[in-house]
CSV table of C-alpha atoms and ligand atoms in Angstrom, one decimal:
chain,number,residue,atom,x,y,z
W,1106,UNK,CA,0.0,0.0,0.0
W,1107,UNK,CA,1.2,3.2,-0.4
W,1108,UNK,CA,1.0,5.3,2.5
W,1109,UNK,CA,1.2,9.3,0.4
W,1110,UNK,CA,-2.0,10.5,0.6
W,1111,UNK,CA,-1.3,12.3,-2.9
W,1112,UNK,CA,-1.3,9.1,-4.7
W,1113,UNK,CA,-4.2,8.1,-6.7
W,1114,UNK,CA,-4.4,4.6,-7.6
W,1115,UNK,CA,-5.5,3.5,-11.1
W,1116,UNK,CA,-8.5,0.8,-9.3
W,1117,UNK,CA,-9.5,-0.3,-6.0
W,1118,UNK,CA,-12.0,-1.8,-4.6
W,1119,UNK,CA,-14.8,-0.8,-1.8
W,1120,UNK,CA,-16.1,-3.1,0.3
W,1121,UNK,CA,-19.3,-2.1,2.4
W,1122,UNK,CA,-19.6,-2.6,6.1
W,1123,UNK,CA,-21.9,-5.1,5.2
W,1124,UNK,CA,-19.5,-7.1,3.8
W,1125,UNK,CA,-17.7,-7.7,6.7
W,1126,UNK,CA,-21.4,-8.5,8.9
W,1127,UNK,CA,-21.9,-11.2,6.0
W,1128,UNK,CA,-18.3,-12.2,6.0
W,1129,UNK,CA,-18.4,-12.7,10.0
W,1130,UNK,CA,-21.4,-15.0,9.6
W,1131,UNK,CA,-19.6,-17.3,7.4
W,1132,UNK,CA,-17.0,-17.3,10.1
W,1133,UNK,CA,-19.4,-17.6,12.9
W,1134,UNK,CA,-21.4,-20.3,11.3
W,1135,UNK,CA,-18.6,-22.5,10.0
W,1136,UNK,CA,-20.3,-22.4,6.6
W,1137,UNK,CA,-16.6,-20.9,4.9
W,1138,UNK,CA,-16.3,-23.7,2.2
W,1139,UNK,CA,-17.9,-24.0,-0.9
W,1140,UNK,CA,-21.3,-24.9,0.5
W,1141,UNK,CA,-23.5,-22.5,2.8
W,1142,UNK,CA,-26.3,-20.2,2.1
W,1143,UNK,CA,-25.0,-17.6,0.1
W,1144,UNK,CA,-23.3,-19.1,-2.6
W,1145,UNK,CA,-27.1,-20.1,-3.7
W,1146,UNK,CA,-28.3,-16.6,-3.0
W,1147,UNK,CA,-25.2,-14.8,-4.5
W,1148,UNK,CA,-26.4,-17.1,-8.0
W,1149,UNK,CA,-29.5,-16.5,-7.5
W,1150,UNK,CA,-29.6,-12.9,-7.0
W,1151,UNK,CA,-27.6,-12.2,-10.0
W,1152,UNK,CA,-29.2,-14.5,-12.4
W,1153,UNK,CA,-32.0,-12.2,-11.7
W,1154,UNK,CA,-29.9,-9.2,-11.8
W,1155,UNK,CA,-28.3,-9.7,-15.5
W,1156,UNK,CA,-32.1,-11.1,-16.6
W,1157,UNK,CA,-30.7,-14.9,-17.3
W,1158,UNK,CA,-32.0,-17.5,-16.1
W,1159,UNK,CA,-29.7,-19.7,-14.5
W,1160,UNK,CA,-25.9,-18.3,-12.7
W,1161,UNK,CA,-23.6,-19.9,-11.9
W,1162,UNK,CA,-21.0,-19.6,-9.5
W,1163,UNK,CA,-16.8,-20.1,-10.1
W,1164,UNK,CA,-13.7,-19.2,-8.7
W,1165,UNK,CA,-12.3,-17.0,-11.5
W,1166,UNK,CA,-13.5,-15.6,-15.1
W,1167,UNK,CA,-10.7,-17.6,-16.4
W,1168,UNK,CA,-12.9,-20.9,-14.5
W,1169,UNK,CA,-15.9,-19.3,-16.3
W,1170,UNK,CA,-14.8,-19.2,-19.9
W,1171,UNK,CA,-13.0,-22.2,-19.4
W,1172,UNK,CA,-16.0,-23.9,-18.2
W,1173,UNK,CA,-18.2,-22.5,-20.8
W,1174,UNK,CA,-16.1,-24.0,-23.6
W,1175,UNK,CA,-15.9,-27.3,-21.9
W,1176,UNK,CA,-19.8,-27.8,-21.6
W,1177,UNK,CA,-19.8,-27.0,-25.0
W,1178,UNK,CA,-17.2,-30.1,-25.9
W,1179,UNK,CA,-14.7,-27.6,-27.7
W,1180,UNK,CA,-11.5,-30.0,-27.6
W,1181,UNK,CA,-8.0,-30.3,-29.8
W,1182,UNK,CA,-9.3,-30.4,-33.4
W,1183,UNK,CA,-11.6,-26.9,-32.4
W,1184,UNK,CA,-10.6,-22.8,-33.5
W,1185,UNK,CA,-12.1,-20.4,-31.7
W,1186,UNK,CA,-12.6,-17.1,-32.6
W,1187,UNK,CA,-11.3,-14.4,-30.1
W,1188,UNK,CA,-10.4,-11.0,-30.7
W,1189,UNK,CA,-6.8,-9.6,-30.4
W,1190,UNK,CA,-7.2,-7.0,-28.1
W,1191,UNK,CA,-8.6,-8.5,-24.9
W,1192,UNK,CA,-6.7,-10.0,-21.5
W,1193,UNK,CA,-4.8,-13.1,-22.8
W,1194,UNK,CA,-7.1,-15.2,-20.4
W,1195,UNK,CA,-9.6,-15.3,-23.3
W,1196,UNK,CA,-7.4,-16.8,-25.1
W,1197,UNK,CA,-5.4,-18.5,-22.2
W,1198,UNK,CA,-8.9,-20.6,-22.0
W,1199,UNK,CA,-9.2,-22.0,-25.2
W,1200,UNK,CA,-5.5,-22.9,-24.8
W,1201,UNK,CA,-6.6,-24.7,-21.9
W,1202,UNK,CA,-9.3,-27.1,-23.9
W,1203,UNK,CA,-6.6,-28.5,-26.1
W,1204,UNK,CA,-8.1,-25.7,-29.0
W,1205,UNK,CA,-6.8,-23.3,-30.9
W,1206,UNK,CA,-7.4,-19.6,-30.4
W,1207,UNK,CA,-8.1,-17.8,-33.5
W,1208,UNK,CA,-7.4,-13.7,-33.6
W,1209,UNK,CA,-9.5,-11.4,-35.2
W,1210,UNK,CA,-9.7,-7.8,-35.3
W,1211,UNK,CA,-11.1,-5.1,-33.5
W,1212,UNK,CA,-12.2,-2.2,-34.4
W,1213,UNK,CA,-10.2,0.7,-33.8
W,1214,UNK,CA,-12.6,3.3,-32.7
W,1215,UNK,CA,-15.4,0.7,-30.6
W,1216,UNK,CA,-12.0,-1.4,-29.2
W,1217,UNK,CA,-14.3,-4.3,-29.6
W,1218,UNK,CA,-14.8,-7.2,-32.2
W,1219,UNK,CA,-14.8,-6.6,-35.9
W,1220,UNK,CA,-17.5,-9.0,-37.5
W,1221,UNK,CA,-15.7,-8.8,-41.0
W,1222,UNK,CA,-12.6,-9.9,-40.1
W,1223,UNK,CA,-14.4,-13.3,-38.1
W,1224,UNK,CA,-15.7,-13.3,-41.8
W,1225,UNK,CA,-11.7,-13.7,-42.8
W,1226,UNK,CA,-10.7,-15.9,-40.0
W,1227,UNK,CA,-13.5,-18.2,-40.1
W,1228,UNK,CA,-12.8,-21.9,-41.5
W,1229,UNK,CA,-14.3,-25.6,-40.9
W,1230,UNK,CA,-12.7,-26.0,-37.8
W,1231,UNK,CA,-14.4,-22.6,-36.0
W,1232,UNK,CA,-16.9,-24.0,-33.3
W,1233,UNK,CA,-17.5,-20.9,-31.1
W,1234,UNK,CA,-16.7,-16.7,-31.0
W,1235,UNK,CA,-16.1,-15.0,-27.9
W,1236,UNK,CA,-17.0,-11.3,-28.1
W,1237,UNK,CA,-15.2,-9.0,-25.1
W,1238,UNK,CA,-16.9,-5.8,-24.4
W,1239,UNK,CA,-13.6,-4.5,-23.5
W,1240,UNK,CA,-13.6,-1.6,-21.0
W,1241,UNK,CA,-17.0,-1.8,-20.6
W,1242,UNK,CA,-17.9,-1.2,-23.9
W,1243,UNK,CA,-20.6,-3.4,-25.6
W,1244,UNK,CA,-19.5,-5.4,-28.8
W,1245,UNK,CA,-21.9,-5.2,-31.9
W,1246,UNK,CA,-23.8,-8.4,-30.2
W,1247,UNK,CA,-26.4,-8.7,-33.3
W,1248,UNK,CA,-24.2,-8.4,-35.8
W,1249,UNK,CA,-21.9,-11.6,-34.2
W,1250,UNK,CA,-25.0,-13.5,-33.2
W,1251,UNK,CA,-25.9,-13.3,-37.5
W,1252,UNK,CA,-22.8,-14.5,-38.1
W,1253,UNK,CA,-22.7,-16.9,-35.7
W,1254,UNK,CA,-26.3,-18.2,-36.6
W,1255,UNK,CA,-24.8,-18.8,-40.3
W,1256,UNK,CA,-22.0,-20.9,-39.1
W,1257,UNK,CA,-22.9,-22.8,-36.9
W,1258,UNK,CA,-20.8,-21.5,-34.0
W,1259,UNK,CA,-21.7,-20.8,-30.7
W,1260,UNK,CA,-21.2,-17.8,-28.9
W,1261,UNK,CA,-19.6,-17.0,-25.5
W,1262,UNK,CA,-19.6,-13.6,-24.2
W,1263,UNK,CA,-16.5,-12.1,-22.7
W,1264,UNK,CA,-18.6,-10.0,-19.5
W,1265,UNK,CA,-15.5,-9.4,-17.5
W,1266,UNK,CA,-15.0,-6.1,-17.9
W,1267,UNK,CA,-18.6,-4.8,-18.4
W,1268,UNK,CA,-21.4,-6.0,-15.7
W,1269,UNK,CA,-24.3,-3.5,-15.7
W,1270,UNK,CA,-23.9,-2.6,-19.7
W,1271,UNK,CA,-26.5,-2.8,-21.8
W,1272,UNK,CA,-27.7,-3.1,-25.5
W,1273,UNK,CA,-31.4,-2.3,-26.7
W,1274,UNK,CA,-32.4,-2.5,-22.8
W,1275,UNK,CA,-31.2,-6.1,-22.5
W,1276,UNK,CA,-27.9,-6.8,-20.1
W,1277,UNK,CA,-24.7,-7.9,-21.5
W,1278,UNK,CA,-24.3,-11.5,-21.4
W,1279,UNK,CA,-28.1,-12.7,-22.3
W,1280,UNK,CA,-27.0,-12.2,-26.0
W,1281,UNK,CA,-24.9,-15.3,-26.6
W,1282,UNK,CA,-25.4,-18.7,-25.3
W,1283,UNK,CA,-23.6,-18.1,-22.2
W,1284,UNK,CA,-22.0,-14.5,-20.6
W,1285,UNK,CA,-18.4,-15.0,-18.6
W,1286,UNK,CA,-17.7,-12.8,-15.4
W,1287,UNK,CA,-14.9,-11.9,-13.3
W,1288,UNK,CA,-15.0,-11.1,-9.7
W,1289,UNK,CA,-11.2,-10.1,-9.0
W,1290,UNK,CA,-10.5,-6.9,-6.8
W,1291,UNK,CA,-10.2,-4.7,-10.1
W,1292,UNK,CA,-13.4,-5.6,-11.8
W,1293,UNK,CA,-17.1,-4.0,-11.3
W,1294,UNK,CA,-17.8,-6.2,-8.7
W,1295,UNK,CA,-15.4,-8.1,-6.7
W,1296,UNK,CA,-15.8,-11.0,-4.2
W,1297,UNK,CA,-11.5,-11.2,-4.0
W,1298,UNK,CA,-11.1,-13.9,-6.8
W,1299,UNK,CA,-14.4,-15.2,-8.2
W,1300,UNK,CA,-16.5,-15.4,-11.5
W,1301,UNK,CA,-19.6,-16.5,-12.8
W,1302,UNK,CA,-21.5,-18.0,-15.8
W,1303,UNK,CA,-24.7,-17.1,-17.2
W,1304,UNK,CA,-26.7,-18.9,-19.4
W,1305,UNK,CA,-30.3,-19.4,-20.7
W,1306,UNK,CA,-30.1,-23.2,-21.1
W,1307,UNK,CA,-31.0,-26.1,-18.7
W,1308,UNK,CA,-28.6,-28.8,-20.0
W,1309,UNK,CA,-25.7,-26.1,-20.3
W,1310,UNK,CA,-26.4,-25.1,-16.4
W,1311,UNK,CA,-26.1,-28.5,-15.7
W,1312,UNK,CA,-23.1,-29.4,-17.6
W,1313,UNK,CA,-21.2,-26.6,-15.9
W,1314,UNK,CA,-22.7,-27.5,-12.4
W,1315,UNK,CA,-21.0,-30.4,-13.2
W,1316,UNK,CA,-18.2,-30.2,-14.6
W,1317,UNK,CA,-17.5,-27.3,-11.9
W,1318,UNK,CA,-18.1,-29.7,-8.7
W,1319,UNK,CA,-15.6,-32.9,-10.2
W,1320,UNK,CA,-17.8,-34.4,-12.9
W,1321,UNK,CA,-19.9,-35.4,-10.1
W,1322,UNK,CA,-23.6,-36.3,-10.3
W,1323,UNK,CA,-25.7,-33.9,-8.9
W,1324,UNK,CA,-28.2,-36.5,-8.2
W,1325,UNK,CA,-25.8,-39.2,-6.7
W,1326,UNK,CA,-23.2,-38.4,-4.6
W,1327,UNK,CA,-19.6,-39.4,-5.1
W,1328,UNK,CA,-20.3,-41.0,-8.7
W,1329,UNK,CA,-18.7,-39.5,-11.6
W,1330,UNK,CA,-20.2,-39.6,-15.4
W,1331,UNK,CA,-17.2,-37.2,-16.5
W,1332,UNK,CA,-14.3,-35.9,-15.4
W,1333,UNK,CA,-14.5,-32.8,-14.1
W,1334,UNK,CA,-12.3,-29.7,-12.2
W,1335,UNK,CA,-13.3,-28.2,-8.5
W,1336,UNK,CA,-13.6,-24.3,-10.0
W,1337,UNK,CA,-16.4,-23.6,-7.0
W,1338,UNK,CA,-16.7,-20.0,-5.2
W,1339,UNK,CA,-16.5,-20.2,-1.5
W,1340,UNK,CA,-19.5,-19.2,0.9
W,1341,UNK,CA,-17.1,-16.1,1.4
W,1342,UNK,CA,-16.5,-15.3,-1.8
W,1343,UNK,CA,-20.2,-15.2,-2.3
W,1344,UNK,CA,-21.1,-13.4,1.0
W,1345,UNK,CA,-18.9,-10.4,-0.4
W,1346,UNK,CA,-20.5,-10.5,-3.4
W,1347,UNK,CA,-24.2,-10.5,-2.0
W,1348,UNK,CA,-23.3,-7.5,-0.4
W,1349,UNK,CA,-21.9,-5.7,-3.7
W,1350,UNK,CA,-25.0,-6.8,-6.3
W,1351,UNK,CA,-26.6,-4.4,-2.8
W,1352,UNK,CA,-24.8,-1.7,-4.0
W,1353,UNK,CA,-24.3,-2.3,-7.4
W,1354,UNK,CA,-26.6,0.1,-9.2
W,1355,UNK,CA,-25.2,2.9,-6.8
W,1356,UNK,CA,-21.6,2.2,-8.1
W,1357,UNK,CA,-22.2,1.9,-11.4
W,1358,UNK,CA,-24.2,5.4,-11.5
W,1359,UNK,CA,-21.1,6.7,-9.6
W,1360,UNK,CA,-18.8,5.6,-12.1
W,1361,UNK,CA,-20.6,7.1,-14.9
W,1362,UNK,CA,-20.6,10.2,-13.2
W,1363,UNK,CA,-16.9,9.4,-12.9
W,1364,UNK,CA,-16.6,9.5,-17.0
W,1365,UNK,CA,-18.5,12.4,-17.4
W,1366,UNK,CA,-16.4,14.7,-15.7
W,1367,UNK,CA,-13.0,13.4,-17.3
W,1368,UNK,CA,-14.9,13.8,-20.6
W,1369,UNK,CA,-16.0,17.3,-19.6
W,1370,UNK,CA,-12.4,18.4,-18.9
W,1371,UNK,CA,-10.8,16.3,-21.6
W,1372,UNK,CA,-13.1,16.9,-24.2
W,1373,UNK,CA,-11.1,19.7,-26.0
W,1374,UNK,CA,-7.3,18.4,-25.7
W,1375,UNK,CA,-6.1,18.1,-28.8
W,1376,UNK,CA,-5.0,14.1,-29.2
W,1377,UNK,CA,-7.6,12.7,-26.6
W,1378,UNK,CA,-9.8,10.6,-28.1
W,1379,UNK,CA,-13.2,8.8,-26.7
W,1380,UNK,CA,-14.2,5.3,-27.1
W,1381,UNK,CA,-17.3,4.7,-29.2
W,1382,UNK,CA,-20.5,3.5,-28.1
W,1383,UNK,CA,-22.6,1.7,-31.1
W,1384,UNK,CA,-26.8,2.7,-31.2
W,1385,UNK,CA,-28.7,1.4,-28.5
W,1386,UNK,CA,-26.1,0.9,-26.1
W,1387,UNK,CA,-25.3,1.8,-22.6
W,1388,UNK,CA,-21.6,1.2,-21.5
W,1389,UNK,CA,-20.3,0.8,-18.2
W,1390,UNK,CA,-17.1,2.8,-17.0
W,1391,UNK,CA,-14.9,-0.1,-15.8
W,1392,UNK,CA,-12.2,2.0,-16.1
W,1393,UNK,CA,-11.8,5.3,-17.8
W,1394,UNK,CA,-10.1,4.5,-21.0
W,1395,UNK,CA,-9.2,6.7,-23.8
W,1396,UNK,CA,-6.6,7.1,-26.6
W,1397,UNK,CA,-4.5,9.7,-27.5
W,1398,UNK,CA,-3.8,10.4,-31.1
W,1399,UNK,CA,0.2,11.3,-30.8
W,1400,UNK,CA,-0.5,13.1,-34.4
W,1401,UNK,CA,-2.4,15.5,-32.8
W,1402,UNK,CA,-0.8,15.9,-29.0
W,1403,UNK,CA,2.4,15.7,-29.9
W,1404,UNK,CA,2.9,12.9,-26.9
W,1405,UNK,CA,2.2,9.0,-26.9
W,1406,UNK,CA,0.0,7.1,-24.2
W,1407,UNK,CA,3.5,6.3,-22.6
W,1408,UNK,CA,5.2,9.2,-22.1
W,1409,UNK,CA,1.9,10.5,-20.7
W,1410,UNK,CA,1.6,7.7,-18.4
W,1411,UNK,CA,5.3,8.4,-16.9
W,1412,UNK,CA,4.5,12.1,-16.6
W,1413,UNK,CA,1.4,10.8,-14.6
W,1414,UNK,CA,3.7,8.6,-12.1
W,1415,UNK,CA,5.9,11.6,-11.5
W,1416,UNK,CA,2.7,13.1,-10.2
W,1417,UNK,CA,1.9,10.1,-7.8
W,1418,UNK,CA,-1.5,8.8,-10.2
W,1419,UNK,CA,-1.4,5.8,-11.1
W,1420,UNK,CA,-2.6,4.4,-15.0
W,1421,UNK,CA,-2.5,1.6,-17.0
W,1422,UNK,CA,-1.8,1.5,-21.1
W,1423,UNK,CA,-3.9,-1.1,-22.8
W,1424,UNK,CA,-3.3,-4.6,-23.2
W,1425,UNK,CA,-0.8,-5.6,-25.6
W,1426,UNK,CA,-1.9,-7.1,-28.6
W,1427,UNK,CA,-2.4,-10.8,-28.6
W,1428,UNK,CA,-0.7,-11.6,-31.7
W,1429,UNK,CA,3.1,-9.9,-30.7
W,1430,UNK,CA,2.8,-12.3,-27.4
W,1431,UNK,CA,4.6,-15.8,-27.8
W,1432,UNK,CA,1.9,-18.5,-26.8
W,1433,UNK,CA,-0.6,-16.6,-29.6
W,1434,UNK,CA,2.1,-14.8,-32.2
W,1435,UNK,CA,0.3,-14.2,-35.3
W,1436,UNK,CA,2.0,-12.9,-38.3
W,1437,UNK,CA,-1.1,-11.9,-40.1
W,1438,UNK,CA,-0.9,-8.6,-41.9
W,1439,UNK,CA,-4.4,-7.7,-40.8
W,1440,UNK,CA,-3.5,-8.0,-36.8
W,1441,UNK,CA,-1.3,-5.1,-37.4
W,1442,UNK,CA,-4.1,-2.5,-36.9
W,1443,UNK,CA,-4.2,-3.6,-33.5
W,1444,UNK,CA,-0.6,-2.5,-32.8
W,1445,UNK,CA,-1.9,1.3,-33.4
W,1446,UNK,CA,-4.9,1.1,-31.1
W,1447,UNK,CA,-3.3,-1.0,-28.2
W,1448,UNK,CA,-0.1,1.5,-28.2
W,1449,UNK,CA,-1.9,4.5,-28.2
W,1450,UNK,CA,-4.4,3.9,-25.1
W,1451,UNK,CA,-4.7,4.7,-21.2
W,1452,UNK,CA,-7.0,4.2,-18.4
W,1453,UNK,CA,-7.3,6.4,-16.1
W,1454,UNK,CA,-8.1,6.2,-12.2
W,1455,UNK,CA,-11.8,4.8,-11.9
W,1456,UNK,CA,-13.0,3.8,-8.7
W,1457,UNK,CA,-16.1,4.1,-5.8
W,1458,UNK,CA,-14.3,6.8,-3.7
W,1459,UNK,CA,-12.3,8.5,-6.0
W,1460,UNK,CA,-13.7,12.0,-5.6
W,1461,UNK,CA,-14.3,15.4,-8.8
W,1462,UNK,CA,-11.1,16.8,-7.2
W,1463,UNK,CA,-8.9,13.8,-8.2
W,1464,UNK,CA,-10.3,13.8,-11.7
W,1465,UNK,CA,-10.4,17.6,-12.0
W,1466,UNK,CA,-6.2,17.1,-10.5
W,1467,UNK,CA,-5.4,13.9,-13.1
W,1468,UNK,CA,-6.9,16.1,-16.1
W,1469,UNK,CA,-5.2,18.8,-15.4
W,1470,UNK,CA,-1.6,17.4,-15.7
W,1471,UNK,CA,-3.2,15.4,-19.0
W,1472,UNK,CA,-3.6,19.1,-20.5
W,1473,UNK,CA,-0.5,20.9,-19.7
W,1474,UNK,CA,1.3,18.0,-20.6
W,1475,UNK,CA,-0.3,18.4,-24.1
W,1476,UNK,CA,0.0,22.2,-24.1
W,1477,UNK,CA,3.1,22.1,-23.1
W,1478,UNK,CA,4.7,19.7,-25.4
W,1479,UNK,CA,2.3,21.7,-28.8
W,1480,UNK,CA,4.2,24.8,-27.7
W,1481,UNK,CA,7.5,23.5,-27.3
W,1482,UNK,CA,6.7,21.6,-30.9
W,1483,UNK,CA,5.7,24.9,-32.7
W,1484,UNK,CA,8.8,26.6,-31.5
D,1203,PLP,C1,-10.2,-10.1,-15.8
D,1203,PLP,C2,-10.6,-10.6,-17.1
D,1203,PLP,C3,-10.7,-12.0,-17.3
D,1203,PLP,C4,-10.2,-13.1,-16.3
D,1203,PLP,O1,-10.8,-13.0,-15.1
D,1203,PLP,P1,-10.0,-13.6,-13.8
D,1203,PLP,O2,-11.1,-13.6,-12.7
D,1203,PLP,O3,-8.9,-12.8,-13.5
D,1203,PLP,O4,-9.6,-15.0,-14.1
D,1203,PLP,C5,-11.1,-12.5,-18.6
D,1203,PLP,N1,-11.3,-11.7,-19.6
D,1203,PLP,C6,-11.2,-10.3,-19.4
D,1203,PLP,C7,-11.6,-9.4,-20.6
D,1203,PLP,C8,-10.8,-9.8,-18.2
D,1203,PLP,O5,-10.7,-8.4,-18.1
């Protein structure tokens, strides 16, 4: 931790005093393993929340998309479609089934998938697409589902990053045949280390049930149809995150509120550019993520990020592009777009607690950066 009460972190998270009353009882009760009352409520409660109708609980998102290709029977001889610019466990997942991941795209103004290029990548051995709405910012879900319709493929969608974002009124993660989540300390909701799967279908549900809990029956104890992994959330876990989905809709509106201020202050630096948002929907501000156009600044996303550490805030470039990293390299000429987009963005500080005069303080230094470096250009 760091102790200077000037620095601003890029995330943290906020846990309610209600979390630790919930996280007590577990204690209290005993009930700290994998069993106990509120990993059935935590399911429960957010299968209602994201509109789906069956959650269910895991220890990771990682767990959760790996899960969610399992019950689909994606093995060694299966591509899957994922898009370049996401965190590698997307990828890392498929990996994990014996497939192949298969890199596509993104566009370089929405950050998320680009349908035409799945077009290009797409061949007889393409049994699913997994969509990210990266940075909390919804992929063109009808467009994917059309294509995936055509082929054949089933759809998984990459939530992680955007719980609470919407499209046409419906919640990310109802789109597809099953949405993937992440509960770790940086994400929209945290229970420590956690996930969850979402899904529509009864003999999916069960299949991950199962597959999550050994392979084990869930009708006969300690008999195994199929082999299966122990990815289950803990009764703690799930206590912290009953008490989060109580204060989830309060976060989320205090987030927002979070991105419009940084776009009020940034909107006219020359070089700063905002994500777009396609018709119909509503993003979530996971974290506050922009690009800047070095054409027009005059100064890259990195050298803006160290003049940012010198002033105690911390922020975060994007991901690096799948295909330059060695368990996915990718030579395709097409990838190369992604080498633009994924050098030239930041996130900045986005958390509950972080208040208008840390944004109003982190902007500044953004803008005088930028002015300074134009005039010492035009010299
Ligand atoms: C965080 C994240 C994951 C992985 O979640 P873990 O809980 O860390 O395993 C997967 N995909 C994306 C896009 C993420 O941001």
């Amino acid at each position: 931790m760091n102790s200077n009460s000037d620095f601003i972190p890029v995330s943290k998270p906020y846990l309610t005093q209600e979390a630790k009353t919930f996280v007590v009882d577990c204690l209290d009760s005993g009930w700290i393993s994998s069993k106990g009352a509120y990993v059935e409520r935590f399911e429960n409660e957010f299968a209602e929340k994201c509109g789906a109708k069956h959650a269910i609980s895991v220890s990771s998102g990682t767990a959760a998309l790996h899960l969610a290709l399992l019950c689909l029977g994606i093995g060694s001889e299966d591509e899957v479609i994922v898009p370049d610019l996401t965190f590698a466990a997307t990828a890392n997942a498929v990996i994990l089934c014996g497939a192949t991941p298969v890199l596509c795209c993104v566009n370089k103004d929405e950050w998320t998938l680009d349908v035409n290029d799945a077009e290009a990548v797409l061949s007889d051995k393409t049994k699913a697409i997994i969509p990210v709405h990266l940075y909390g910012n919804p992929a063109r879900m009808h467009e994917i589902n059309d294509f995936a319709k055509r082929n054949g493929l089933s759809v998984i969608e990459d939530c992680a990053e955007s719980l609470g974002a919407t499209l046409d009124g419906r919640y990310l993660g109802t789109f597809g045949d099953m949405g993937c989540y992440s509960f770790f300390a940086n994400k929209l909701l945290s229970t420590g280390e956690g996930g969850m799967v979402t899904t529509d279908s009864d003999a999916l549900a069960l299949k991950i049930r199962t597959l999550r809990d050994h392979g084990m029956s869930t009708e006969k104890r300690y008999w195994h149809d199929i082999a299966g992994l122990n990815y289950r959330m803990t009764n703690i876990q799930a206590a912290i995150g009953v008490s989060q989905l109580n204060v989830f809709d309060e976060f989320a509106k205090a987030r927002s509120e979070q991105e419009a201020l940084y776009k009020k202050y940034l909107t006219d630096v020359p070089g700063v550019i905002f994500k777009r948002v396609i018709k119909g929907a509503i993003p979530v501000n996971w974290l506050m993520s922009l690009r800047i156009d070095e054409a027009l600044s005059g100064i890259s996303a990195a050298e803006l990020q160290g003049i940012l550490t010198e002033h105690q805030i911390e922020s975060r470039l994007f991901f690096y592009p799948l295909h330059q990293q060695p368990p996915y390299s990718n030579e395709r000429a097409a990838l190369k777009s992604t080498d633009v987009l994924s050098s030239s963005g930041l996130s900045l500080p986005t958390f509950v607690g972080l208040s208008c005069e840390d944004i109003q303080r982190v902007c500044e230094i953004i803008s005088t950066a930028i002015t300074n470096r134009q005039r010492s250009l035009s010299k």
